[in-house]
Amino acid sequence: MTVLNLFKVLLAFATATLIVGTGTVAGLFWHFSHGLPDHKQLADYQPLTVTRLYAADGRLLAEYAREKRVFVPVAAMPKRVPEAFVAAEDQRFFTHPGIDFIGVVRAMIVNITNPGKRPEGASGITQQVAKNFLLSNQATLARKIREAILAFRIEETYSKERILELYLNEIYLGSGNYGVAQAAVNYFDRSLDELTLSEIAYLAALPKAPNRYNLVRNEKEAYARRDYVLNRMQEDGYITAAEAQKARAEKLQLRRRSATEMTTADFFAEEVRRNLMAAYGEKGLYEGGLTVSTTLDPAIQTAADNALRDGLITYDRRHGWRGPYAKIPDMSVWEEEFARIVQRRPLFGPPDWHLAVVSKVDAQSVQVVGLPDGEGTVPFAEMTWARPTLPDQRVGNPPRGPKDVVSVGDIIVVEKVTSAPNTQGGNKPYPPKTYGLRQVPNVEGGVVVMDTQTGRVLALSGGWAYGRSQFNRAVQAARQPGSAFKPFVYLAAMDAGFTPATIVLDGPFSYDPGHGQPVWTPRNYGNDFLGPATVRRGLELSRNLMTVRMAQQVGMKNVVQVAKDFGVTDNMGAYLPMALGAGETTLLRMTMAYSMLANGALELTPSLVDRVQDRNGKTVYRHEPRSCKGCGEAAAGTKPAAPELIDSRKPFHDPATVYQVVHMMQGVTQRGTAGRLAALGRPIAGKTGTTNDARDNWFLGATPDITVGVYIGFDEPRTLGPGNAETGGGNAVPIYEQIAKVIFKGKPPTPFRIPPGLRMVRSTYEGGTIDEVFKPGTEPGSDGEMVMPLDGSAPYSAIDPAGGPLQAGGGRRPGLSGTGETY
């Protein structure tokens, strides 16, 4: 065979090989291209980022996320961060088309010449983006081919900067850190722009093998890999030799992430979470990176939590001792058994409460073990309250000694105390390691603190402890409000022409609903009668019989409409018993309704959130019923005007009528069922509530600035106590008082705004005088008596519109027969 023929044969063979090879490659690409994920979805990629809730003072309240990640645009990163990762992971990233062919060939040669060593990979940054975002982590040839195809397509579609941004925010860097920003914080407690060159190089060293280059477990390898990255950065011209040398000399210091200043309000945070879930869905909440500015005031929340807890403890101690927390039958193994019980039934309560085991019972004290500081003593003086609990919240005889309360092996709740209870001799100091007997209440309750003008919920407590029960009594518990509903009956009566001075009979009352139903005969709480009394007196003393008489006179349909207008309930039946608060509602709704009474019937929506921003900082929700004049930027060269809040809302109910009820409600907190609040020295429009059999206790109190609602009751409704002992005035009012003392400390009283046109008459009332508010033409007075109008106009003579003077303190409904009849 001649040389020419040999050349022809070789050429033909090479051509055939090329054709077959090209066809094979094309076939492989065609085969593996089918079913590939759409790489264009990366254009809309939003990394899984953390949703954060912040209190009104800027402190962190809660975080919600599937992966804790911080997204930072590549343009906002210091340039050395992407340079370090490019130098370490993909030297020719900015020049190759998606695959670094030189790197692939080099890796093949290294793997062939070193068969016993760990195979070296050649996946560049674009291939890693394809794998991390669009493919699985399967180490198969098919996945590598798909990865290569997607890398080409990604490079054709996106800029190098976008690809690098996706990579740097998604890459796993060990210890649960995704993305360079999160890793910078968790490894070095620094933001990206605070990192040193050495620290940047270490982060860039991690993608290859995060666990292998862990600085704590494999320090030598970690430093070697960091130095490799620094050398690569120097070779590629990103840093100078001097910079590289200085960085290599730096010793890396892992720093524990600084404790974020946080506040705790578990019931509040959970309610916000539920609202966000309803508005933005699970994906938006846990992956959307929302920034949520809540309405929570941490100081008020702390006051509400403490007051509710103290109120529940006070009530619970009054109703006796229910026995030990748990019991250890064999004290020879008490330590193991105690540890098991504590783990299975953790104690939820004040931080200074502890579980302890009774090891010895003496005549006047009890020895306990298992405390944080070892042993302790519980004197009998700290156990005298522990009368045995009987059915219906009754109590038995007082204990005569510690053995009547506890026995060896009992696990009890204790709190360190420093002095004996108050005695005639004063507080006697206790020796160290002295404890008092405590008990976790089985009664529950809730508190809502709301901004009267805006509906912002400043604090929300849903029970004794969120860890014990996540059920939120402030929001989720539908309960009868009892007498706390009465102001809305009185408002309907004022709409119908009653005045605060109208006389209503407080006497026996029966109502026959007909249709074979039993006759309804309500009673006053004290089962007594006042006889004829003013409307004001009826509200101040919460007289049931006067309330149902007025409700019957004005019509329950009108009462139902008022309740609906103020948001108390949406579907209340127009039945007379409803006038005494037999319809169910929630504490949050009642607090909102009282806020709208106090603000003059300006509509509001309760809100736990001021503002929600998306991951890009765009505001997607804002709660503010008022507008702000002058809050924008002033024109150049001009002096900015003082901002002014503009409230464009119009009253949805007659403000004059509403104010008459609010004025009477202030009497409740001065002389009535919440009279102890008079000591606060400020106008508070409030009302107590106690339902049938004392199953629920309420108090709601409103000032022009703050409205507070308090509820106490059992989760499974039952009596709070026999007789007339457990009332809203006795249980809920002290909780309000404790909160109010914190909120109003150092603040001057704010009077309620009086609508124009009303007139005030000073008259005798219960042995003294009172300024009562009337609409023009309805005020009582004598012929020629001078009455000063509230709107500043000239004095006038209070004359009966029917032609004669009305009796002071009496009153007559205008528009009736004019005979002076009372109701």
Short mmCIF file of C-alpha atoms in Angstrom, two decimals, residues 492-504 535 549-550 552-555 558 777-778 800-802 806 810-823:
data_model
loop_
_atom_site.label_atom_id
_atom_site.label_comp_id
_atom_site.label_asym_id
_atom_site.label_seq_id
_atom_site.Cartn_x
_atom_site.Cartn_y
_atom_site.Cartn_z
CA ALA A 492 -79.50 52.23 72.18
CA ALA A 493 -81.58 53.77 74.96
CA MET A 494 -79.87 57.14 74.54
CA ASP A 495 -80.56 56.92 70.80
CA ALA A 496 -84.24 56.36 71.64
CA GLY A 497 -84.42 59.47 73.82
CA PHE A 498 -83.46 58.31 77.29
CA THR A 499 -81.17 60.63 79.25
CA PRO A 500 -78.72 59.86 82.06
CA ALA A 501 -81.28 61.32 84.47
CA THR A 502 -84.28 59.32 83.21
CA ILE A 503 -85.86 57.32 86.04
CA VAL A 504 -86.14 53.55 85.46
CA VAL A 535 -80.17 55.53 84.19
CA ARG A 549 -86.50 47.15 81.09
CA MET A 550 -84.72 49.66 78.88
CA GLN A 552 -87.54 45.94 76.15
CA GLN A 553 -88.65 49.56 75.82
CA VAL A 554 -86.26 50.51 72.98
CA GLY A 555 -86.53 47.15 71.22
CA ASN A 558 -82.08 48.37 68.00
CA GLY A 777 -83.90 70.33 75.15
CA THR A 778 -83.61 67.18 77.26
CA ASP A 800 -89.10 71.65 79.50
CA PRO A 801 -89.73 71.62 75.71
CA ALA A 802 -93.34 70.67 76.52
CA LEU A 806 -88.46 69.20 84.45
CA GLY A 810 -85.81 62.97 87.10
CA GLY A 811 -85.98 63.33 83.38
CA ARG A 812 -88.50 62.44 80.76
CA ARG A 813 -88.09 60.89 77.39
CA PRO A 814 -88.75 63.56 74.76
CA GLY A 815 -91.15 62.63 72.09
CA LEU A 816 -93.48 60.66 74.38
CA SER A 817 -96.84 61.76 75.73
CA GLY A 818 -95.43 64.61 77.82
CA THR A 819 -96.95 63.26 81.00
CA GLY A 820 -93.66 62.90 82.83
CA GLU A 821 -93.83 59.12 82.95
CA THR A 822 -90.61 57.30 83.89
CA TYR A 823 -89.12 54.05 82.64
#
